[in-house]
Amino acid sequence: MVRHFLKDDDITPKEQAAILELASEVKASPYKFRPFEGPQTVALIFDKTSTRTRVSFTVGVADLGGNPMVIDTGVSQMGGKESVADTARVLERQVAAIVWRTYAQAGLDEMAANSSVPVINSLSDDYHPCQILADLLTIKEHKGALAGLSIAYVGDAANNMANSYLIGCAMAGMHVRIGAPAAYAPAAHIVRRAEEIAAETGGSVTVYGNPEEAVVGADVVTTDTWISMGQEAEKQQRIDAFAGYTIGSALMAHAKKDAIFLHCLPAYRGYEVSAEVIDGPQSVIWDEAENRLHAQKALMIWLAKHAH
């Protein structure tokens, strides 16, 4: 049965650990694995603008022996003239996998339901699971084991990054600490799911109404932009709501001395994070950005192995 990766818990904690191990191996030997030799083609579909996702998947597919075919939906029949289900039925006969950066999670669900090849969520409004694999790989490189570490996410916790941090890090047995204003707290069903997972893995989930409490004693501190794609009209409202949530030196001082800072990028210095922190010695954002490539290659190798 074909496997898809539409949200963080579409794999088990054990499978997540295996993919991260494979990612380390892939990073050490970039051209060792060739699941798309032929070359087979992988469809990379973009509804949203992209830098890291487009580069990492394009390079990743090529490194794995394949042909990356980038499809910008603005110049295709998708979404307007043709249904997602029909698009899936066309693509599955010609490509080895489908990677889609889109808006609604429902579209990914429909694509996967009608595809006999793996479908990967490279970002949706609800989840960003490939980013979390890269982040976990980065944390593992800098901290060793993942289980038992505390990760503090500060800022807009009602978005796709917070959802994926909650579920993906709980799967790794980490203690996930969220600091967010009440109006931007994570969805109750996401917190419940993360708590269920954490109960099995030895992790935990705690939601705080201020940033300081979330960051105290954290091994990892992370955030995301306050103004995601499509929220530009709310810019001033959001800046006001997140007053006091900028991750600066004073806030980082509440974390452990050897805490690392992550950001999925793009970052807006002076808003969700100060230049002093993101460009400082605790920041590992460039390792994190590079690790999108290695983690996604490992994911594609793993899915290709389970596609037959």
Short mmCIF file of C-alpha atoms in Angstrom, two decimals:
data_model
loop_
_atom_site.label_atom_id
_atom_site.label_comp_id
_atom_site.label_asym_id
_atom_site.label_seq_id
_atom_site.Cartn_x
_atom_site.Cartn_y
_atom_site.Cartn_z
CA MET A 1 0.00 0.00 0.00
CA VAL A 2 1.35 3.41 -0.99
CA ARG A 3 2.34 5.74 1.85
CA HIS A 4 1.81 9.51 1.82
CA PHE A 5 3.24 12.27 4.04
CA LEU A 6 0.51 14.87 4.43
CA LYS A 7 0.92 15.62 8.13
CA ASP A 8 3.52 14.88 10.79
CA ASP A 9 1.79 11.82 12.25
CA ASP A 10 1.26 10.05 8.92
CA ILE A 11 4.37 8.19 10.07
CA THR A 12 4.91 6.57 13.47
CA PRO A 13 7.48 7.80 16.03
CA LYS A 14 9.64 4.79 15.13
CA GLU A 15 9.40 5.60 11.42
CA GLN A 16 10.23 9.24 12.12
CA ALA A 17 13.39 8.14 13.96
CA ALA A 18 14.33 5.87 11.04
CA ILE A 19 13.89 8.70 8.51
CA LEU A 20 16.08 11.00 10.65
CA GLU A 21 18.78 8.29 10.86
CA LEU A 22 18.59 7.91 7.11
CA ALA A 23 18.86 11.71 6.72
CA SER A 24 22.17 11.68 8.59
CA GLU A 25 23.41 8.92 6.28
CA VAL A 26 22.22 10.83 3.21
CA LYS A 27 23.97 13.98 4.43
CA ALA A 28 27.25 12.06 4.80
CA SER A 29 26.91 10.39 1.35
CA PRO A 30 24.75 12.69 -0.81
CA TYR A 31 24.74 10.52 -3.97
CA LYS A 32 24.63 7.04 -2.45
CA PHE A 33 20.86 6.55 -2.83
CA ARG A 34 19.26 6.59 -6.30
CA PRO A 35 15.57 5.62 -5.96
CA PHE A 36 14.61 7.77 -8.97
CA GLU A 37 17.34 6.43 -11.29
CA GLY A 38 16.10 6.28 -14.85
CA PRO A 39 15.54 9.17 -14.47
CA GLN A 40 12.03 8.97 -13.05
CA THR A 41 10.19 12.28 -12.74
CA VAL A 42 8.89 13.83 -9.53
CA ALA A 43 6.18 16.51 -9.83
CA LEU A 44 6.87 19.57 -7.65
CA ILE A 45 3.67 21.63 -7.56
CA PHE A 46 3.66 25.20 -6.22
CA ASP A 47 0.56 27.23 -5.39
CA LYS A 48 2.61 29.49 -3.10
CA THR A 49 5.88 31.34 -3.62
CA SER A 50 8.93 29.49 -2.37
CA THR A 51 12.71 29.61 -1.99
CA ARG A 52 13.86 26.84 0.37
CA THR A 53 11.18 24.32 -0.62
CA ARG A 54 11.71 24.80 -4.35
CA VAL A 55 15.51 24.64 -4.11
CA SER A 56 15.71 21.73 -1.67
CA PHE A 57 13.22 19.50 -3.48
CA THR A 58 14.63 20.32 -6.93
CA VAL A 59 18.19 19.57 -5.85
CA GLY A 60 17.03 16.58 -3.78
CA VAL A 61 15.20 14.84 -6.62
CA ALA A 62 18.20 15.39 -8.94
CA ASP A 63 20.60 14.03 -6.29
CA LEU A 64 18.42 10.90 -6.07
CA GLY A 65 18.77 10.26 -9.80
CA GLY A 66 15.44 11.78 -10.78
CA ASN A 67 14.05 14.57 -12.93
CA PRO A 68 12.36 17.35 -10.92
CA MET A 69 9.40 18.82 -12.83
CA VAL A 70 8.33 22.13 -11.32
CA ILE A 71 4.68 23.02 -11.96
CA ASP A 72 3.48 26.51 -11.05
CA THR A 73 -0.29 26.14 -10.79
CA GLY A 74 -0.84 29.58 -12.28
CA VAL A 75 0.28 28.16 -15.65
CA SER A 76 -1.46 24.77 -15.33
CA GLN A 77 -5.06 23.56 -15.39
CA MET A 78 -5.03 22.80 -11.67
CA GLY A 79 -7.50 24.45 -9.35
CA GLY A 80 -9.38 26.27 -12.09
CA LYS A 81 -10.25 24.05 -15.02
CA GLU A 82 -9.44 20.62 -13.60
CA SER A 83 -10.20 18.95 -10.28
CA VAL A 84 -7.48 17.79 -7.92
CA ALA A 85 -8.70 14.20 -8.28
CA ASP A 86 -8.40 14.31 -12.07
CA THR A 87 -4.96 15.93 -11.83
CA ALA A 88 -3.83 13.11 -9.50
CA ARG A 89 -5.04 10.47 -11.98
CA VAL A 90 -3.07 12.14 -14.79
CA LEU A 91 0.12 12.55 -12.75
CA GLU A 92 0.20 9.10 -11.12
CA ARG A 93 0.70 7.45 -14.54
CA GLN A 94 3.74 9.58 -15.36
CA VAL A 95 5.58 10.50 -12.15
CA ALA A 96 7.18 8.63 -9.25
CA ALA A 97 5.95 11.05 -6.55
CA ILE A 98 3.97 14.27 -6.14
CA VAL A 99 5.17 17.12 -3.89
CA TRP A 100 2.69 19.95 -3.35
CA ARG A 101 3.03 23.35 -1.62
CA THR A 102 -0.53 24.58 -1.29
CA TYR A 103 -3.22 26.24 0.80
CA ALA A 104 -5.98 23.88 1.96
CA GLN A 105 -5.07 20.56 3.58
CA ALA A 106 -8.21 19.14 1.95
CA GLY A 107 -6.56 19.44 -1.46
CA LEU A 108 -3.65 17.26 -0.35
CA ASP A 109 -6.08 14.72 1.11
CA GLU A 110 -7.93 14.59 -2.22
CA MET A 111 -4.68 14.28 -4.18
CA ALA A 112 -3.49 11.38 -2.00
CA ALA A 113 -6.88 9.63 -2.13
CA ASN A 114 -6.62 9.52 -5.93
CA SER A 115 -2.91 8.81 -6.33
CA SER A 116 -1.08 5.49 -6.52
CA VAL A 117 2.27 7.28 -6.00
CA PRO A 118 3.40 9.01 -2.78
CA VAL A 119 2.09 12.53 -2.15
CA ILE A 120 4.19 14.83 0.06
CA ASN A 121 2.93 17.97 1.78
CA SER A 122 5.69 20.53 1.26
CA LEU A 123 3.53 23.11 3.11
CA SER A 124 -0.17 23.68 3.66
CA ASP A 125 -2.16 26.12 5.78
CA ASP A 126 -2.44 23.43 8.47
CA TYR A 127 0.96 21.68 8.56
CA HIS A 128 4.60 21.99 7.48
CA PRO A 129 5.87 18.47 8.23
CA CYS A 130 8.96 18.54 6.00
CA GLN A 131 10.25 21.58 7.90
CA ILE A 132 9.90 19.72 11.20
CA LEU A 133 11.95 16.78 9.90
CA ALA A 134 14.70 19.28 8.99
CA ASP A 135 14.42 20.94 12.40
CA LEU A 136 14.61 17.62 14.24
CA LEU A 137 17.67 16.66 12.20
CA THR A 138 19.28 20.00 13.14
CA ILE A 139 18.48 19.59 16.84
CA LYS A 140 19.81 16.04 16.77
CA GLU A 141 23.07 17.20 15.21
CA HIS A 142 23.58 19.89 17.84
CA LYS A 143 22.16 18.12 20.91
CA GLY A 144 22.54 14.39 20.29
CA ALA A 145 19.36 12.55 21.26
CA LEU A 146 15.97 14.24 20.87
CA ALA A 147 13.92 12.52 23.57
CA GLY A 148 13.70 14.53 26.78
CA LEU A 149 14.75 17.86 25.28
CA SER A 150 12.55 20.95 25.76
CA ILE A 151 11.57 23.05 22.76
CA ALA A 152 9.90 26.45 23.22
CA TYR A 153 7.86 27.90 20.35
CA VAL A 154 6.98 31.57 20.83
CA GLY A 155 4.56 33.73 18.83
CA ASP A 156 1.72 32.76 16.50
CA ALA A 157 0.73 29.29 17.71
CA ALA A 158 -2.41 29.10 15.57
CA ASN A 159 -0.45 28.45 12.39
CA ASN A 160 0.97 25.51 10.43
CA MET A 161 4.43 25.68 12.05
CA ALA A 162 3.07 25.50 15.60
CA ASN A 163 0.80 22.59 14.61
CA SER A 164 3.72 20.65 13.18
CA TYR A 165 6.04 21.49 16.09
CA LEU A 166 3.41 20.21 18.54
CA ILE A 167 2.84 16.92 16.77
CA GLY A 168 6.27 16.29 15.24
CA CYS A 169 8.27 17.11 18.38
CA ALA A 170 5.88 15.14 20.61
CA MET A 171 6.56 12.18 18.31
CA ALA A 172 10.27 12.59 19.03
CA GLY A 173 9.61 12.42 22.80
CA MET A 174 10.34 16.11 23.34
CA HIS A 175 8.72 18.51 25.82
CA VAL A 176 6.90 21.07 23.67
CA ARG A 177 6.29 24.44 25.33
CA ILE A 178 4.14 27.01 23.53
CA GLY A 179 4.11 30.72 24.44
CA ALA A 180 1.34 32.63 22.65
CA PRO A 181 -1.34 35.29 23.24
CA ALA A 182 -4.76 33.73 23.91
CA ALA A 183 -6.11 34.90 20.53
CA TYR A 184 -3.28 33.03 18.79
CA ALA A 185 -3.20 29.85 20.89
CA PRO A 186 -2.97 26.48 19.13
CA ALA A 187 -6.18 24.71 18.12
CA ALA A 188 -7.56 22.44 20.84
CA HIS A 189 -7.66 19.35 18.58
CA ILE A 190 -3.97 19.79 17.69
CA VAL A 191 -3.00 20.08 21.37
CA ARG A 192 -5.07 16.98 22.16
CA ARG A 193 -3.40 14.98 19.40
CA ALA A 194 0.07 16.10 20.52
CA GLU A 195 -0.78 15.14 24.12
CA GLU A 196 -1.91 11.67 23.00
CA ILE A 197 1.37 11.16 21.16
CA ALA A 198 3.46 12.57 24.02
CA ALA A 199 1.81 10.14 26.44
CA GLU A 200 3.23 7.28 24.34
CA THR A 201 6.69 8.76 23.67
CA GLY A 202 7.50 10.27 27.09
CA GLY A 203 7.20 13.84 25.86
CA SER A 204 4.82 16.54 27.07
CA VAL A 205 2.86 19.55 25.84
CA THR A 206 2.34 22.80 27.78
CA VAL A 207 0.71 26.00 26.53
CA TYR A 208 1.53 29.30 28.26
CA GLY A 209 0.02 32.75 27.84
CA ASN A 210 3.39 34.50 27.86
CA PRO A 211 6.79 33.96 26.23
CA GLU A 212 8.99 33.95 29.36
CA GLU A 213 7.34 30.92 30.96
CA ALA A 214 7.59 28.95 27.72
CA VAL A 215 11.30 29.68 27.27
CA VAL A 216 12.49 28.97 30.84
CA GLY A 217 15.02 26.12 30.77
CA ALA A 218 14.45 25.35 27.07
CA ASP A 219 17.09 23.50 25.04
CA VAL A 220 15.69 24.87 21.78
CA VAL A 221 13.88 28.16 21.12
CA THR A 222 11.99 28.76 17.90
CA THR A 223 9.46 31.06 16.29
CA ASP A 224 7.88 31.89 12.94
CA THR A 225 6.79 35.03 11.15
CA TRP A 226 3.83 36.83 12.72
CA ILE A 227 2.43 37.63 9.28
CA SER A 228 2.13 34.50 7.14
CA MET A 229 1.22 34.46 3.44
CA GLY A 230 -2.31 35.79 3.00
CA GLN A 231 -2.33 37.69 6.32
CA GLU A 232 -0.75 40.93 5.08
CA ALA A 233 -3.95 42.92 5.71
CA GLU A 234 -3.69 42.03 9.42
CA LYS A 235 -0.10 43.26 9.73
CA GLN A 236 -0.57 46.11 12.24
CA GLN A 237 -3.12 44.14 14.27
CA ARG A 238 -0.68 41.25 14.56
CA ILE A 239 2.30 43.44 15.42
CA ASP A 240 0.25 44.93 18.27
CA ALA A 241 -0.95 41.49 19.45
CA PHE A 242 2.59 40.10 19.61
CA ALA A 243 4.13 43.03 21.50
CA GLY A 244 6.58 41.46 23.98
CA TYR A 245 6.92 38.26 21.94
CA THR A 246 10.05 39.24 20.01
CA ILE A 247 12.82 36.74 20.75
CA GLY A 248 15.65 39.00 21.83
CA SER A 249 18.66 38.49 24.09
CA ALA A 250 16.63 39.09 27.26
CA LEU A 251 14.12 36.38 26.36
CA MET A 252 16.85 33.95 25.24
CA ALA A 253 18.52 34.44 28.62
CA HIS A 254 15.61 32.50 30.20
CA ALA A 255 16.56 29.41 28.15
CA LYS A 256 19.52 27.16 28.91
CA LYS A 257 22.93 28.73 28.30
CA ASP A 258 23.60 26.31 25.46
CA ALA A 259 20.12 26.66 23.92
CA ILE A 260 19.97 26.86 20.13
CA PHE A 261 17.67 29.12 18.10
CA LEU A 262 15.69 27.91 15.06
CA HIS A 263 13.59 29.77 12.48
CA CYS A 264 12.10 28.19 9.35
CA LEU A 265 12.62 31.45 7.39
CA PRO A 266 11.97 33.90 5.88
CA ALA A 267 12.60 35.95 9.04
CA TYR A 268 11.71 39.55 9.76
CA ARG A 269 14.37 40.96 12.05
CA GLY A 270 12.96 43.34 14.66
CA TYR A 271 9.55 41.62 14.64
CA GLU A 272 9.45 37.96 15.74
CA VAL A 273 13.21 37.86 16.41
CA SER A 274 15.97 40.41 16.96
CA ALA A 275 18.95 40.60 14.62
CA GLU A 276 21.16 40.01 17.66
CA VAL A 277 19.64 36.55 18.24
CA ILE A 278 19.10 35.31 14.68
CA ASP A 279 22.57 36.43 13.59
CA GLY A 280 24.18 35.47 16.91
CA PRO A 281 26.13 32.41 18.13
CA GLN A 282 23.05 30.46 19.33
CA SER A 283 21.36 30.60 15.94
CA VAL A 284 21.61 27.47 13.76
CA ILE A 285 19.24 28.66 11.04
CA TRP A 286 21.62 28.00 8.14
CA ASP A 287 22.17 24.40 9.26
CA GLU A 288 18.39 24.16 9.53
CA ALA A 289 17.84 25.55 6.02
CA GLU A 290 20.40 23.13 4.54
CA ASN A 291 18.84 20.22 6.40
CA ARG A 292 15.61 20.63 4.44
CA LEU A 293 17.56 19.02 1.57
CA HIS A 294 18.85 16.02 3.54
CA ALA A 295 15.64 15.36 5.50
CA GLN A 296 13.47 15.54 2.38
CA LYS A 297 15.80 13.25 0.44
CA ALA A 298 15.56 10.73 3.28
CA LEU A 299 11.76 11.07 3.26
CA MET A 300 11.58 10.49 -0.50
CA ILE A 301 13.89 7.46 -0.26
CA TRP A 302 11.75 6.03 2.56
CA LEU A 303 8.46 6.65 0.71
CA ALA A 304 9.86 5.18 -2.51
CA LYS A 305 10.77 2.02 -0.59
CA HIS A 306 7.22 1.80 0.78
CA ALA A 307 5.50 2.63 -2.52
CA HIS A 308 5.53 -0.91 -3.90
#
